[in-house]
Short mmCIF file of C-alpha atoms and ligand atoms in Angstrom, two decimals:
data_model
loop_
_atom_site.label_atom_id
_atom_site.label_comp_id
_atom_site.label_asym_id
_atom_site.label_seq_id
_atom_site.Cartn_x
_atom_site.Cartn_y
_atom_site.Cartn_z
CA MET A 1 -23.31 -7.51 -30.89
CA HIS A 2 -24.16 -4.31 -32.74
CA LYS A 3 -27.88 -3.56 -32.96
CA TRP A 4 -29.19 -1.67 -36.02
CA PHE A 5 -32.22 0.56 -36.21
CA VAL A 6 -32.76 1.67 -39.89
CA TYR A 7 -35.21 4.31 -41.04
CA LYS A 8 -36.21 5.39 -44.57
CA GLU A 9 -35.37 9.04 -43.87
CA PHE A 10 -32.41 10.42 -41.80
CA ASP A 11 -34.70 12.68 -39.83
CA GLN A 12 -36.62 9.64 -38.51
CA ALA A 13 -33.28 8.01 -37.46
CA ALA A 14 -32.21 11.30 -35.70
CA LYS A 15 -35.55 11.46 -33.80
CA ALA A 16 -35.42 7.75 -32.85
CA ALA A 17 -31.83 8.14 -31.58
CA ALA A 18 -32.85 11.12 -29.50
CA ASP A 19 -35.76 9.12 -28.03
CA PHE A 20 -33.46 6.18 -27.26
CA MET A 21 -30.84 8.39 -25.58
CA ALA A 22 -33.50 10.13 -23.52
CA GLY A 23 -34.54 6.70 -22.32
CA ILE A 24 -30.99 5.82 -21.31
CA ILE A 25 -30.77 9.13 -19.35
CA GLU A 26 -34.08 8.39 -17.58
CA GLY A 27 -33.03 4.79 -16.82
CA SER A 28 -29.65 5.89 -15.44
CA LEU A 29 -31.29 8.52 -13.23
CA GLN A 30 -33.63 5.87 -11.75
CA GLU A 31 -30.51 4.18 -10.47
CA LYS A 32 -28.48 7.19 -9.37
CA ASP A 33 -28.58 10.96 -9.13
CA ILE A 34 -26.07 11.79 -11.89
CA CYS A 35 -25.50 10.69 -15.47
CA HIS A 36 -22.29 11.14 -17.39
CA ILE A 37 -22.62 11.51 -21.18
CA ALA A 38 -19.97 12.05 -23.85
CA LEU A 39 -20.98 13.72 -27.10
CA PRO A 40 -19.70 13.71 -30.65
CA GLY A 41 -18.45 16.42 -32.99
CA GLY A 42 -18.99 16.68 -36.74
CA ASN A 43 -22.17 17.56 -38.58
CA THR A 44 -24.40 14.37 -38.35
CA PRO A 45 -25.50 14.80 -34.75
CA LYS A 46 -26.83 18.36 -35.08
CA SER A 47 -30.56 17.63 -35.65
CA CYS A 48 -30.53 14.71 -33.17
CA LEU A 49 -29.06 17.02 -30.47
CA THR A 50 -31.87 19.53 -31.08
CA TYR A 51 -34.46 16.78 -30.74
CA LEU A 52 -32.79 15.67 -27.52
CA ALA A 53 -32.86 19.29 -26.23
CA ASP A 54 -36.67 19.30 -26.66
CA LYS A 55 -37.00 16.42 -24.21
CA LYS A 56 -38.29 17.13 -20.70
CA LEU A 57 -35.45 15.65 -18.67
CA PRO A 58 -33.76 16.54 -15.33
CA TRP A 59 -30.91 18.27 -17.11
CA ASP A 60 -29.35 19.36 -13.80
CA LYS A 61 -28.49 15.73 -13.19
CA VAL A 62 -26.75 15.20 -16.52
CA HIS A 63 -23.06 15.91 -16.83
CA TRP A 64 -21.85 16.49 -20.42
CA TYR A 65 -18.42 15.66 -21.73
CA LEU A 66 -16.85 15.47 -25.27
CA GLY A 67 -15.71 12.33 -26.97
CA ASP A 68 -13.05 14.37 -28.65
CA GLU A 69 -11.96 17.94 -29.35
CA ARG A 70 -10.01 19.64 -32.07
CA CYS A 71 -6.99 21.63 -31.09
CA PHE A 72 -8.23 25.02 -31.93
CA PRO A 73 -8.46 28.15 -29.72
CA LYS A 74 -11.47 28.51 -27.42
CA GLY A 75 -14.52 29.66 -29.34
CA HIS A 76 -13.11 28.66 -32.73
CA PRO A 77 -16.10 27.93 -35.03
CA GLU A 78 -14.70 24.46 -35.91
CA ARG A 79 -14.47 23.27 -32.28
CA ASN A 80 -16.82 20.50 -31.30
CA ASP A 81 -17.87 22.25 -28.14
CA VAL A 82 -18.98 25.24 -30.20
CA MET A 83 -21.27 23.03 -32.21
CA LEU A 84 -22.55 21.31 -29.17
CA GLU A 85 -23.27 24.61 -27.44
CA LYS A 86 -25.27 25.79 -30.46
CA TYR A 87 -27.33 22.64 -30.99
CA LEU A 88 -27.81 21.34 -27.44
CA TRP A 89 -26.34 23.15 -24.43
CA SER A 90 -27.73 26.52 -25.36
CA LYS A 91 -31.21 24.96 -25.53
CA ILE A 92 -31.34 23.31 -22.10
CA SER A 93 -31.18 24.63 -18.56
CA ASP A 94 -28.77 23.87 -15.74
CA THR A 95 -25.99 22.44 -17.88
CA HIS A 96 -22.90 20.84 -16.34
CA VAL A 97 -20.50 20.90 -19.23
CA TYR A 98 -16.94 19.73 -19.01
CA ARG A 99 -15.06 20.99 -22.07
CA ILE A 100 -11.72 19.55 -23.20
CA PRO A 101 -9.17 22.43 -22.92
CA ALA A 102 -7.82 21.65 -26.36
CA GLU A 103 -6.50 25.21 -26.64
CA LYS A 104 -3.68 24.03 -24.38
CA GLY A 105 -2.44 21.63 -26.98
CA ALA A 106 -3.01 17.88 -27.27
CA GLU A 107 -0.72 16.59 -24.55
CA ALA A 108 -1.58 19.16 -21.81
CA ALA A 109 -5.35 18.98 -22.62
CA ALA A 110 -5.38 15.21 -22.47
CA THR A 111 -3.63 15.22 -19.14
CA ALA A 112 -6.08 17.75 -17.74
CA TYR A 113 -9.15 15.82 -19.09
CA ARG A 114 -7.85 12.56 -17.63
CA ASP A 115 -8.31 14.16 -14.25
CA VAL A 116 -11.86 15.12 -15.13
CA VAL A 117 -13.00 11.68 -16.29
CA SER A 118 -11.22 9.99 -13.36
CA GLU A 119 -13.89 11.44 -11.06
CA PHE A 120 -16.33 8.73 -12.07
CA ASP A 121 -16.18 4.98 -13.03
CA CYS A 122 -17.55 5.06 -16.54
CA PHE A 123 -19.80 6.89 -18.98
CA ASP A 124 -23.43 5.98 -18.94
CA LEU A 125 -23.63 6.88 -22.58
CA VAL A 126 -21.18 7.82 -25.30
CA PHE A 127 -22.81 9.25 -28.41
CA LEU A 128 -20.37 8.89 -31.29
CA GLY A 129 -19.94 9.86 -34.91
CA LEU A 130 -18.51 7.76 -37.66
CA GLY A 131 -16.01 8.83 -40.36
CA GLU A 132 -15.92 7.38 -43.87
CA ASP A 133 -12.64 5.71 -42.93
CA GLY A 134 -14.15 4.00 -39.90
CA HIS A 135 -12.84 6.49 -37.32
CA THR A 136 -14.83 7.50 -34.32
CA ALA A 137 -14.19 10.35 -31.97
CA SER A 138 -10.62 11.14 -32.97
CA LEU A 139 -9.47 7.48 -33.20
CA PHE A 140 -8.31 7.11 -36.76
CA PRO A 141 -7.19 3.98 -38.51
CA ASP A 142 -3.49 3.03 -38.30
CA ASN A 143 -2.85 5.78 -35.72
CA ALA A 144 -0.57 5.01 -32.72
CA ALA A 145 -3.29 6.42 -30.45
CA LEU A 146 -5.33 3.26 -30.94
CA ALA A 147 -2.84 1.46 -28.73
CA ASP A 148 -2.73 4.14 -26.06
CA THR A 149 -4.53 2.72 -22.94
CA ARG A 150 -4.77 5.98 -21.02
CA SER A 151 -8.32 7.25 -20.48
CA VAL A 152 -7.89 10.41 -22.58
CA ILE A 153 -5.23 10.64 -25.23
CA PRO A 154 -3.44 13.26 -27.42
CA ILE A 155 -3.96 12.67 -31.14
CA TYR A 156 -1.28 13.64 -33.72
CA HIS A 157 -1.32 13.33 -37.51
CA SER A 158 -5.14 13.20 -37.70
CA PRO A 159 -6.08 12.80 -41.42
CA LYS A 160 -9.13 14.95 -40.69
CA PRO A 161 -8.01 18.54 -39.87
CA PRO A 162 -6.81 19.70 -37.52
CA SER A 163 -3.99 17.26 -37.24
CA GLU A 164 -3.78 17.74 -33.46
CA ARG A 165 -6.76 16.56 -31.29
CA VAL A 166 -7.69 15.07 -27.97
CA SER A 167 -9.86 11.92 -27.75
CA LEU A 168 -11.34 9.50 -25.28
CA SER A 169 -9.43 6.29 -25.79
CA VAL A 170 -10.67 2.91 -27.13
CA ALA A 171 -10.61 1.68 -23.51
CA THR A 172 -12.78 4.52 -22.28
CA LEU A 173 -15.31 4.20 -25.05
CA LYS A 174 -15.38 0.38 -24.44
CA SER A 175 -15.99 0.88 -20.71
CA ALA A 176 -19.14 3.01 -21.31
CA LEU A 177 -22.46 1.37 -20.39
CA ASN A 178 -24.07 2.35 -23.72
CA ARG A 179 -22.69 3.43 -27.16
CA VAL A 180 -24.87 5.10 -29.77
CA VAL A 181 -23.84 6.05 -33.32
CA LEU A 182 -25.97 7.99 -35.76
CA VAL A 183 -25.16 7.71 -39.46
CA ASN A 184 -26.64 9.13 -42.52
CA GLY A 185 -26.29 9.20 -46.29
CA ASN A 186 -24.64 7.33 -49.17
CA GLU A 187 -21.20 8.59 -48.24
CA LYS A 188 -21.14 6.35 -45.19
CA ALA A 189 -22.54 3.26 -47.05
CA ALA A 190 -19.12 1.86 -47.98
CA VAL A 191 -17.74 1.99 -44.41
CA ILE A 192 -21.03 0.57 -42.99
CA ALA A 193 -20.56 -2.43 -45.34
CA GLN A 194 -16.96 -2.83 -43.90
CA ILE A 195 -18.32 -2.57 -40.34
CA LYS A 196 -20.93 -5.26 -40.97
CA LYS A 197 -18.15 -7.54 -42.22
CA ASN A 198 -16.42 -6.98 -38.90
CA GLU A 199 -13.42 -5.32 -40.51
CA PRO A 200 -10.78 -4.10 -37.97
CA LEU A 201 -11.74 -0.49 -37.96
CA PRO A 202 -11.54 1.83 -34.88
CA ILE A 203 -15.39 1.86 -34.71
CA ASN A 204 -15.36 -1.90 -34.49
CA CYS A 205 -13.01 -1.86 -31.47
CA VAL A 206 -15.07 0.10 -29.04
CA GLY A 207 -17.72 -2.51 -28.07
CA ASP A 208 -21.37 -3.08 -28.91
CA ILE A 209 -23.15 -0.25 -30.57
CA PHE A 210 -26.79 0.86 -30.99
CA TRP A 211 -26.75 2.07 -34.55
CA TYR A 212 -29.30 4.56 -35.88
CA ALA A 213 -29.08 4.92 -39.63
CA ASP A 214 -31.09 5.90 -42.69
CA GLU A 215 -31.54 3.50 -45.51
CA ALA A 216 -28.95 5.30 -47.70
CA ALA A 217 -26.21 4.60 -45.14
CA VAL A 218 -26.86 0.85 -45.05
CA SER A 219 -27.53 0.57 -48.85
CA LEU A 220 -24.28 -1.40 -49.54
CA ALA A 221 -24.41 -3.64 -46.51
CA ILE A 222 -25.24 -7.27 -47.19
C1 LIG B 1 -14.77 15.38 -35.36
C2 LIG B 1 -15.64 14.23 -34.86
C3 LIG B 1 -15.57 13.09 -35.79
C4 LIG B 1 -16.90 13.07 -36.52
C5 LIG B 1 -16.84 12.13 -37.71
C6 LIG B 1 -18.09 12.18 -38.52
O1 LIG B 1 -14.02 15.97 -34.61
O2 LIG B 1 -14.90 15.60 -36.61
O3 LIG B 1 -15.36 13.92 -33.63
O4 LIG B 1 -15.36 11.81 -35.14
O5 LIG B 1 -17.91 12.58 -35.59
O6 LIG B 1 -15.76 12.57 -38.53
O7 LIG B 1 -18.36 13.56 -38.90
P1 LIG B 1 -19.67 13.93 -39.66
O8 LIG B 1 -20.79 13.70 -38.71
O9 LIG B 1 -19.49 15.45 -40.03
O10 LIG B 1 -19.76 13.07 -40.93
#
């Protein structure tokens, strides 16, 4: 079952999501000495990541991964790892970051990243974004990648540029111990209404989600 946490203002939702994810990290590290977390791309997570960076956590025990990456050259301003470096990793110490080598091209990068994620059983947390078409990570509606059961998959014909990407698969996202999605604004209200009606969108295929949203994003949901 999805769990929804709705706040009047987006900033409140971003702060609450950061608090919740900090709690997941602390809880994981009471059980074991390392925590594996996959992070989103896009614009929505930026302020939440900065709130998370302000937390006092044993960052040296957290290993960071990406939910997906765009096939651009290293350092390209539209790469997800460039955004994550700016809003999170540059603000915390002792980072263990495992970037997707998307500069190698979708197939080679997915193959390489499968070896990286095979080093552990499952993610403790995947923090995901949501597109207006119901995509998450780089898992887009009606794309053949949705049926690919490998852990990390190449993405072709993405409707959101660039057309070539790399993504954790539905199976990998589903196997995570926790999934968090942060959404904001009226532009996501239509897809949220579809999600609440259990429509068969990629985001509805990855398992139970802790949703953090502002009121605008849930304004059309019954
Ligand atoms: C990407 C992301 C993608 C993103 C959603 C939402 O590469 O763009 O992985 O899944 O999270 O498209 O993007 P916004 O947060 O910018 O709305």
